[in-house]
XYZ file of C-alpha atoms in Angstrom:
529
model
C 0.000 0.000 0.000
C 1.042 3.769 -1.026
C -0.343 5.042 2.514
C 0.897 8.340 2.021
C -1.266 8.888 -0.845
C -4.246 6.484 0.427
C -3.814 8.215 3.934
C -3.167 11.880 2.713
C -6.947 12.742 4.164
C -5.337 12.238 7.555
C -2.090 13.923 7.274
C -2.015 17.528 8.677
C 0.521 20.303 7.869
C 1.375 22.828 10.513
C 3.163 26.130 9.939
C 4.436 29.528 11.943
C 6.009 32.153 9.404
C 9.104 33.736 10.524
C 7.246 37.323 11.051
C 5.387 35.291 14.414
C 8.907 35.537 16.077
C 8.922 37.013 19.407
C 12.388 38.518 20.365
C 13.048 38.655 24.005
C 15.934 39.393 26.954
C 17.553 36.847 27.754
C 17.502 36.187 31.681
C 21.392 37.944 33.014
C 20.095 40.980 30.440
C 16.656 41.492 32.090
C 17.094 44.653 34.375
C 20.440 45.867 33.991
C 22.810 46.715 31.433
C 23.262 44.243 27.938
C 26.351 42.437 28.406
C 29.163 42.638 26.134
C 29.214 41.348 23.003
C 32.377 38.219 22.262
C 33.684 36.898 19.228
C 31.390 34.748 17.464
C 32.762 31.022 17.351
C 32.094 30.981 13.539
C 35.519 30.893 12.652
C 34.742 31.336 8.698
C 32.345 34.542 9.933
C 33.364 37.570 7.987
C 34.321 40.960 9.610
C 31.327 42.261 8.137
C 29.084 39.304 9.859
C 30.533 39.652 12.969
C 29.967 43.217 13.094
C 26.314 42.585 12.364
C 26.488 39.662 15.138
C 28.034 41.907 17.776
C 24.987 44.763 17.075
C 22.806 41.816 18.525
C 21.688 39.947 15.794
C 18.921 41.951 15.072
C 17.337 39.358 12.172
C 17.465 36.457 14.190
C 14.277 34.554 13.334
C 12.340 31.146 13.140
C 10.017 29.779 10.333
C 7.975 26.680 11.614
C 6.992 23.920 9.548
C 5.591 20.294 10.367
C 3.571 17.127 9.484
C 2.195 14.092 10.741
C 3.048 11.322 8.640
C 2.161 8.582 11.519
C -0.363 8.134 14.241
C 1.871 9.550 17.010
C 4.247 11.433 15.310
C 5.343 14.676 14.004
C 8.235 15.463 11.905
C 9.424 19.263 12.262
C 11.403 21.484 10.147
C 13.219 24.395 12.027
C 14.611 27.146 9.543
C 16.598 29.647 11.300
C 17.525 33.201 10.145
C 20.877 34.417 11.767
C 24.025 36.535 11.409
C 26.847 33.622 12.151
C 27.054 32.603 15.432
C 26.668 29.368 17.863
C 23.011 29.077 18.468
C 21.101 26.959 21.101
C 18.051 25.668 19.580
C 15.207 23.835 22.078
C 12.276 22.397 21.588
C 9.952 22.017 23.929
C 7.177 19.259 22.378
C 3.874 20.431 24.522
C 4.234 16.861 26.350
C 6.685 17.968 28.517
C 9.332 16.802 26.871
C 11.961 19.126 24.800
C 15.617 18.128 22.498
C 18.523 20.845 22.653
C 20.404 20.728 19.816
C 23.677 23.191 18.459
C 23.290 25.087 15.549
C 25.509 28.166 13.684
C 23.959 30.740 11.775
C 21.382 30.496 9.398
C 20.173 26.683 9.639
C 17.510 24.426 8.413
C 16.886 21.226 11.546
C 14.863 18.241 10.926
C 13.487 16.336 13.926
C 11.115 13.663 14.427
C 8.906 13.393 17.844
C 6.253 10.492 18.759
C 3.528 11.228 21.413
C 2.659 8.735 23.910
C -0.995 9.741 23.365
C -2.823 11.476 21.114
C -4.645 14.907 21.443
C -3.641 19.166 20.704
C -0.601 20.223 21.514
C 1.775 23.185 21.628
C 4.976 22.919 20.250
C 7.195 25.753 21.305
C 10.835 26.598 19.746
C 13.262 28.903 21.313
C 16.693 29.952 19.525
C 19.439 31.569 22.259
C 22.716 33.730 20.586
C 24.132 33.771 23.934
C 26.972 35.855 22.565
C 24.844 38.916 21.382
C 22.577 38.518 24.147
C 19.580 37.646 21.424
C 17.028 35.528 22.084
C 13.908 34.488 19.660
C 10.755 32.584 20.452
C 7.870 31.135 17.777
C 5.495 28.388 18.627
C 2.147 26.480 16.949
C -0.200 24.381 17.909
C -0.481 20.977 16.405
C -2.856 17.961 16.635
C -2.074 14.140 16.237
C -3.080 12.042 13.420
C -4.135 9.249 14.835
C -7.490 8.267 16.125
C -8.778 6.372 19.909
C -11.619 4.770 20.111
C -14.547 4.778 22.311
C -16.607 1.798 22.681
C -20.776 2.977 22.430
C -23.437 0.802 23.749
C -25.437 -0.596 20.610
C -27.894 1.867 19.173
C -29.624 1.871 16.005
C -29.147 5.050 14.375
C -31.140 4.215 10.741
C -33.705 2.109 9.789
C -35.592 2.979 6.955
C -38.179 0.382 7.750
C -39.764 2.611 11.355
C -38.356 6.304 9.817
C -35.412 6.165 12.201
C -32.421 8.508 11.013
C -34.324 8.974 8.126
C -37.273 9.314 6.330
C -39.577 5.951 6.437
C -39.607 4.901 3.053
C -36.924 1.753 0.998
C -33.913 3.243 -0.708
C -34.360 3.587 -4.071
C -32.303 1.781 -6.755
C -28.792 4.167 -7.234
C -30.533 5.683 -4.087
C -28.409 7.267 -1.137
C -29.325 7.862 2.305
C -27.662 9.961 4.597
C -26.689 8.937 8.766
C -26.055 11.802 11.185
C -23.697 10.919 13.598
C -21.734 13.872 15.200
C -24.163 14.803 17.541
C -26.631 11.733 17.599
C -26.831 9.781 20.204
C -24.255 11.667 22.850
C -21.497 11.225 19.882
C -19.488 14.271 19.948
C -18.892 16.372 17.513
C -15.099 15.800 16.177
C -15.595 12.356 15.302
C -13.484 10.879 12.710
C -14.695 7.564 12.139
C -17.539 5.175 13.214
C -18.440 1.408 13.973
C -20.981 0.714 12.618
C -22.903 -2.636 11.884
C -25.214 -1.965 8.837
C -27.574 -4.274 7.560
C -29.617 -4.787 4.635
C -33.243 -6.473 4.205
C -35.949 -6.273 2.029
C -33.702 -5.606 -1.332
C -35.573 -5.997 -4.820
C -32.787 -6.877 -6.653
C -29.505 -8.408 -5.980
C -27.218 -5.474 -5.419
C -23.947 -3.910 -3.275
C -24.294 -0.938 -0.442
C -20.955 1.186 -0.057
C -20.722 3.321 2.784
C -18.332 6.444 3.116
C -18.012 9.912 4.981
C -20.805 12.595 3.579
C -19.359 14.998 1.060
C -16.610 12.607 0.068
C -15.910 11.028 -3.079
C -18.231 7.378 -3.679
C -15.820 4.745 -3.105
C -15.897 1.987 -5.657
C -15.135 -0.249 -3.050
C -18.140 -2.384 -1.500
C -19.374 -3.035 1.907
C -22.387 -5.206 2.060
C -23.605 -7.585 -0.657
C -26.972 -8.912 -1.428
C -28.906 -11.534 -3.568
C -32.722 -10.606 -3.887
C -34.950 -11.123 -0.822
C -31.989 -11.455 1.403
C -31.159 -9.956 4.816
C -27.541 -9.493 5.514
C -25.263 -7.404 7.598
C -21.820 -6.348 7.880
C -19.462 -4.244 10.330
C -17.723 -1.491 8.996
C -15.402 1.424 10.093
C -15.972 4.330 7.882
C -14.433 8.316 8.251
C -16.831 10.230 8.939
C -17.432 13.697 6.643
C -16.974 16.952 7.406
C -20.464 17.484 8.191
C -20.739 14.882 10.654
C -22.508 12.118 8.751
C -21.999 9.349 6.323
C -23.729 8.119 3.077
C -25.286 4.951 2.331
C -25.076 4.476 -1.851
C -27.655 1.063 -2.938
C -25.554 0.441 -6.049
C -28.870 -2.345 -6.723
C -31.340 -1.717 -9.540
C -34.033 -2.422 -7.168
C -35.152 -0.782 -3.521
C -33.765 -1.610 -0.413
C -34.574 -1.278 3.150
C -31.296 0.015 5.739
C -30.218 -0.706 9.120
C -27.469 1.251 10.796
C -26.331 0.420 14.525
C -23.349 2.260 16.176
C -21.182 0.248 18.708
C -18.484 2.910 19.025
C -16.510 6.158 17.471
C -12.815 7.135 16.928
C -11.875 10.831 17.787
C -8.535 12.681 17.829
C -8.051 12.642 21.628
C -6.862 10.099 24.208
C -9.700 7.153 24.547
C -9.002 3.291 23.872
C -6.173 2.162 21.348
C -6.060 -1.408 19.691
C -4.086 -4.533 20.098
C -4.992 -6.942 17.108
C -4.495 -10.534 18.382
C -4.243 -13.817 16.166
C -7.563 -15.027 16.177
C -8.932 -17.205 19.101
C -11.688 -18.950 19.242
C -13.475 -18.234 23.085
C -16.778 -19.644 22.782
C -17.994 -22.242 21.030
C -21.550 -24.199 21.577
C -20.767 -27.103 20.066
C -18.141 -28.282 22.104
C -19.249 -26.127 25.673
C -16.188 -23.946 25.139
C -17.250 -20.755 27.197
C -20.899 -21.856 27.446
C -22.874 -24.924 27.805
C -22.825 -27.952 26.115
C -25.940 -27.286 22.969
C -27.856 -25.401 21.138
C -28.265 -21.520 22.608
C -32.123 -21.738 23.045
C -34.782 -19.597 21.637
C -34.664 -16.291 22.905
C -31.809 -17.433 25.484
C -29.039 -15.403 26.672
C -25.299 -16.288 27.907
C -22.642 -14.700 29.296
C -19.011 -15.137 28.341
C -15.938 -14.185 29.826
C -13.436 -12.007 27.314
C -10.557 -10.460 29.714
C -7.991 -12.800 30.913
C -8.790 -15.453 27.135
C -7.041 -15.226 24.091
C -5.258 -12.191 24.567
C -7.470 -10.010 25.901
C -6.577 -8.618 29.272
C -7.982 -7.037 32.510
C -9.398 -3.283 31.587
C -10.044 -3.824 28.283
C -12.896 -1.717 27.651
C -14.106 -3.551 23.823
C -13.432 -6.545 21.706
C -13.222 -7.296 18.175
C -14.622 -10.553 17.534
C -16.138 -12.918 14.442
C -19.205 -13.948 15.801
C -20.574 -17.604 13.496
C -24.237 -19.030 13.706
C -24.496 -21.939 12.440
C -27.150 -24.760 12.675
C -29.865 -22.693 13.392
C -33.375 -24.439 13.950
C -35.366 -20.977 12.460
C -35.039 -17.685 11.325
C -33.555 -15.448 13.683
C -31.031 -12.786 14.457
C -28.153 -12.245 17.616
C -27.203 -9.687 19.439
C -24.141 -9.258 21.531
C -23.831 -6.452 24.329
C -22.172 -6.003 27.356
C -22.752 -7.863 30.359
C -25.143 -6.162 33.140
C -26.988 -4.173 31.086
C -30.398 -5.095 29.235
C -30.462 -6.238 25.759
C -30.396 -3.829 22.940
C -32.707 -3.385 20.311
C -29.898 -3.923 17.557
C -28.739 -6.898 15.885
C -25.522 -8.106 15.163
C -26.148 -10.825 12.620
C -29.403 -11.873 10.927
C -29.886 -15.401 10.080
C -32.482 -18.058 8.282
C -32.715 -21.765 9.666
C -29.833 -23.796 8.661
C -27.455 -21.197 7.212
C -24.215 -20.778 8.725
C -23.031 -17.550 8.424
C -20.582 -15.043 10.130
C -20.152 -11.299 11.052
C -17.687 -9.224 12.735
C -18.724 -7.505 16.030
C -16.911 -4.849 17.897
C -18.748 -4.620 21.566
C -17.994 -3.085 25.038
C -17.818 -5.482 27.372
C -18.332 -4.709 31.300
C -16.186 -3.646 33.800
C -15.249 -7.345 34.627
C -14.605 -8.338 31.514
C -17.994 -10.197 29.419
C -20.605 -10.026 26.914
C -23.734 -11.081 26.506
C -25.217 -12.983 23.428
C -28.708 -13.048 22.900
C -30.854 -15.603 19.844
C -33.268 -13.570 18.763
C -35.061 -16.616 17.350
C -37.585 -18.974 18.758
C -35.774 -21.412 18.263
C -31.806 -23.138 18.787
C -29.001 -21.907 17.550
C -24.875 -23.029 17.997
C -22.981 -19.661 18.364
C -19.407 -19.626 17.480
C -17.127 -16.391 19.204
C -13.409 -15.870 17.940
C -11.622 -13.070 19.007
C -9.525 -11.025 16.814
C -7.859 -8.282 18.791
C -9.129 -5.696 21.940
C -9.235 -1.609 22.775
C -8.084 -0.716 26.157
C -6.649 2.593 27.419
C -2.886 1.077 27.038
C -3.135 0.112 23.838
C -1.005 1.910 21.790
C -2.100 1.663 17.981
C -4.289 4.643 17.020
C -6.743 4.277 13.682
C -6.269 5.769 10.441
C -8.835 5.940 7.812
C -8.017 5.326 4.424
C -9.430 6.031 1.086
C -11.182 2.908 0.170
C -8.898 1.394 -1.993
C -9.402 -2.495 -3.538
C -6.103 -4.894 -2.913
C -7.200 -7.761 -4.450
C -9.751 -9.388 -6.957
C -8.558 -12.498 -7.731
C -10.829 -12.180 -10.943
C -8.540 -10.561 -12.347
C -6.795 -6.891 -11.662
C -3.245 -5.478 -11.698
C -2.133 -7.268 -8.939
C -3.135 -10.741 -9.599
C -3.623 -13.281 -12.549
C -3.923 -16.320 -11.320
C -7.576 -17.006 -10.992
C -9.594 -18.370 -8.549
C -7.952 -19.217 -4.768
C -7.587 -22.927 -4.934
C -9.216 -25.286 -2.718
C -7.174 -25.642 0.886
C -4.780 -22.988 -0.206
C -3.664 -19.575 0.922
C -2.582 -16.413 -0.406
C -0.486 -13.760 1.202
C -0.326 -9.901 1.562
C 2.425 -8.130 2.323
C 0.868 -4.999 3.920
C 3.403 -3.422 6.005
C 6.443 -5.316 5.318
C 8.666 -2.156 5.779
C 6.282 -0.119 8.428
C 6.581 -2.788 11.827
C 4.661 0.690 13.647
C 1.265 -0.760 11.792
C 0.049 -3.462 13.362
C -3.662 -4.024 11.823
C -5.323 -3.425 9.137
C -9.712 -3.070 8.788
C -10.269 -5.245 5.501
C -13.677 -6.089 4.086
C -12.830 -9.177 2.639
C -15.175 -10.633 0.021
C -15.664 -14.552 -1.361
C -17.402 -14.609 -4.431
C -18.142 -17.381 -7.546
C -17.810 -20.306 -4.320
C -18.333 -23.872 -5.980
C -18.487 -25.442 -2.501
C -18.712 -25.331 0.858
C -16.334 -23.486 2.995
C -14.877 -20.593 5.172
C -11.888 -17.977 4.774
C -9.701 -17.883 8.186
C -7.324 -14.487 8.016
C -4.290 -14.894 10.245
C -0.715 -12.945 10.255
C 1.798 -15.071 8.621
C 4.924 -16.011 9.856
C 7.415 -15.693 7.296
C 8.956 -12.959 5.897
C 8.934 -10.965 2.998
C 12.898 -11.680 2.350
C 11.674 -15.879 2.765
C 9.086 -15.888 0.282
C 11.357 -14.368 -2.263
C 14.306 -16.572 -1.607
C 12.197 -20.152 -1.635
C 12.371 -20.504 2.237
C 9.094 -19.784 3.362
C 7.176 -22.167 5.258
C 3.772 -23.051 4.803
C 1.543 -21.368 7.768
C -0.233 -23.105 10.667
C -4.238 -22.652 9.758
C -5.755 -20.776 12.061
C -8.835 -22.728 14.250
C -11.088 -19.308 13.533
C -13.392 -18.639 10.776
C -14.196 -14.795 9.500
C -17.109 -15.721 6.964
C -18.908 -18.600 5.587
C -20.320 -19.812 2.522
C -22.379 -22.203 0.236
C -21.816 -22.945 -3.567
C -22.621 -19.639 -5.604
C -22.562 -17.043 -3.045
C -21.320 -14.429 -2.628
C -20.578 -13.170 0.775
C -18.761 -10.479 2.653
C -17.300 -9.355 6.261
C -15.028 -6.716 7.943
C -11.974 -8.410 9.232
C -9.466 -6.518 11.751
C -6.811 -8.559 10.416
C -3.043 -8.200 12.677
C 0.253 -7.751 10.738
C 1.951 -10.363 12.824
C 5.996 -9.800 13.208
C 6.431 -9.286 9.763
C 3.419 -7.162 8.042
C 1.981 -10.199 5.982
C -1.264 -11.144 6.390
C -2.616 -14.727 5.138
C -5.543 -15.504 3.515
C -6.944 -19.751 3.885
C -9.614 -20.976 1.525
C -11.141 -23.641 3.820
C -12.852 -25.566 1.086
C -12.364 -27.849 -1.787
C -13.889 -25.764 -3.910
C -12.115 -22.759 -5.681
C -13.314 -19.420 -4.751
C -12.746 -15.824 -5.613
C -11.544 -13.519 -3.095
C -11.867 -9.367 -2.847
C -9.983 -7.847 -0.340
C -10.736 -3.820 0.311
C -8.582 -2.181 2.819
C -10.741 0.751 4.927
C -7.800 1.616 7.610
C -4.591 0.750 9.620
C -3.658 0.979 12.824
C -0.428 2.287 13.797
C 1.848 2.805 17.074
C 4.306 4.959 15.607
């Protein structure tokens, strides 16, 4: 990936012209007689410059320039204006920190910072000519890259179906609906992305939704897919636009009805950073791992325990999981929720009787650590819970939205043409092979012309870039997780917060015999640095 140029939305430029420069005393001057001018320690200054030194260095000034180019960090340019002379140069970062370096006469200084957590701050440079008793001073306020998160309880935010979030009435073929979110439903205003689990029901015609910040350009990227008559969700994490909200686009010929529930926002200020995990699988009904032993009954509830499994530890205050029904006696939904409060009116996943199928969930859980998970059908139901990665408060990787931006279509595009993925094979993706500070990636990965059963597991692989190219890679360990699930001829999608691993490669398995196409659209990273 070209992040610079997929990421540029998120990249800020800071600046301070020269004419901001604040002369001042310095301290042994203030109240009493200037002290002598001495020889500059230039020794190449000219008479001529050290005559316009010793008068006090009257054009000593500082132009300010920086960017963030990471999550964390800033990278500043100091350009200094001076008669020769040794200069002192500090900067003081607005986290309490500051660097002293030397400099002499006119300079340009390039230095690099990382904050340990994200927010505004001041940034403050101060150049002392202790020789002519000059002193300058020019400062700017700057303001991370990166976003936290905040976990949300679930609320629905759209659904065309009642008039919520908008009017009451189906999308309309190459229809667009619009979601308010700054401001709805205590999210503040600021927000720069959003959880969001959209679903889609009712639909005429077989179609695609794509979801992206208001104003913005439509991605050609997808985010939910749907045959006629089908109800299906999906997570995403999409930037929010300027004006707060995002857009819904039904690429379908047909109408559609829309269901939008928030589980959380990312903002520019200290909240909850992310730890991807490799996947874990923490509950399972099947086999009484993290519940009982059988089907989840109709309209039952459980509770399982997320800190302290898989990764996840004490204060976490979210989880990213991949959440699987399958088996299912009827036609139902689930919803997942933290434990101790009531049940939600949202959905996570919607499903019919005897379809397996998957979604990816991000939910807070409660102050000791567990979720709920409610069948919202009358009858049984196995539920499946992997976990993929957690947000705490010490969790260092911040989010980064992306312009949508397709990685892979194995039906063919400029970075693959090989066909199909192969039954019980993998493919990998070197993502960050040269950037170890991103450690995730949020993926909507697609399956698509399936001619049998199966399920794609996404893992970080092991090797290295330098071992693939040299013959010496190994073939990966397959993952005991699942992120979606299909049947021969459909096409299916889900979000996956996929981790980097040790080496910025991230695997994909085709857990079938059948050969499938695979899409892969990245959304955002997360990054440390």
């Amino acid at each position: 990936m070209d992040l610079s140029k997929s990421g540029s939305a998120n990249f800020k430029t800071f600046t301070s012209p020269a004419d901001r420069t604040v002369r001042r005393a310095l301290p042994q001057a203030k109240g009493g007689k200037a002290a002598a001018a001495t020889p500059q320690a230039d020794a190449q200054a000219t008479p001529q410059a050290e005559t316009q030194a010793a008068a006090g260095n009257p054009d000593l000034s500082i132009l300010l320039n920086a960017a963030s180019k990471t999550a964390h960090g800033l990278d500043l340019t100091t350009t200094i204006t001076s008669a020769p002379a040794s200069l002192s140069v500090t900067v003081e970062w607005g986290d309490g920190t500051k660097d002293v370096v030397s400099a002499s006469g006119s300079a340009v200084l390039n230095q690099k910072h990382t904050y340990a957590e994200l927010g505004e701050y001041t940034v403050r440079v101060t150049v002392t000519d202790a020789a002519n008793q000059a002193e300058v001073v020019n400062d700017f306020p700057i303001m991370t890259a990166g976003s936290d998160f905040t976990p949300h309880t679930p609320t629905r935010l759209l659904d065309t179906r009642e008039g919520i979030g908008a009017q009451k009435a189906k999308v309309a073929g190459f229809g667009t609906t619009k979601v308010k979110i700054a401001g709805n439903a205590q999210i503040p205003a600021g927000v720069t992305a959003v959880a969001l689990n959209v679903t889609v029901t009712n639909p005429a015609t077989a179609g695609h939704i794509r979801v992206y910040g208001s104003g913005g350009p439509r991605p050609t990227t997808s985010n939910v897919n749907f045959a006629a008559g089908q109800t299906v969700p999906n997570m995403v994490i999409v930037p929010v636009g300027k004006d707060g909200s995002v857009e819904l686009y039904n690429s379908g010929e047909g109408s559609v009805d829309l269901i939008a529930d928030v589980t959380g926002y990312f903002t520019r200020t200290k909240s909850s950073g992310y730890t991807p995990l490799n996947p874990a699988r923490l509950v399972d009904s099947r086999e009484g791992l993290g519940t009982s032993k059988g089907l989840v009954p109709g309209f039952g509830t459980f509770t399982a325990q997320m800190s302290g499994l898989g990764g996840v530890p004490a204060g976490a205050t979210a989880v990213a999981l991949n959440v699987t029904i399958t088996e299912p006696q009827a036609a139902g939904h689930l919803t997942v929720y933290p434990a101790g409060q009531a049940a939600s009116s949202t959905s996570n996943l919607n499903f019919s009787g005897g379809q397996t199928i998957a979604n990816a969930v991000i939910v807070p859980v409660s102050a000791d650590g567990k979720i709920n998970v409610r069948n919202g059908s009358w009858a049984g139901t196995h539920v499946i819970v992997d976990v993929v990665g957690y947000y705490s408060p010490g969790s260092t990787s911040a989010y980064m939205p992306v312009t949508p931006e397709r990685l892979l279509d194995t039906r063919g595009d400029e970075n693959w043409n090989s066909g199909p993925l192969l039954g019980f094979e993998y493919l990998y993706m070197p993502l960050s092979t040269r950037n170890p500070d991103i450690t995730g990636f949020a993926l909507n990965s697609t399956v698509t012309n399936t001619t049998d059963h199966g399920h794609l597991s996404v893992a970080p692989d092991p090797n290295t870039r330098e071992q693939y190219q040299n013959g010496t890679a190994v073939s990966p360990p397959v993952p005991n997780s699942s992120t979606l699930n299909w049947t021969p001829g459909k096409t299916v999608p889900n979000l996956v917060q996929a981790s980097t691993g040790k080496n910025g490669i991230i695997d994909f398995f085709n857990w079938s015999p059948g050969n499938t196409d695979v899409i892969v659209d990245v959304f955002g990273y997360y990054d440390k640095g």
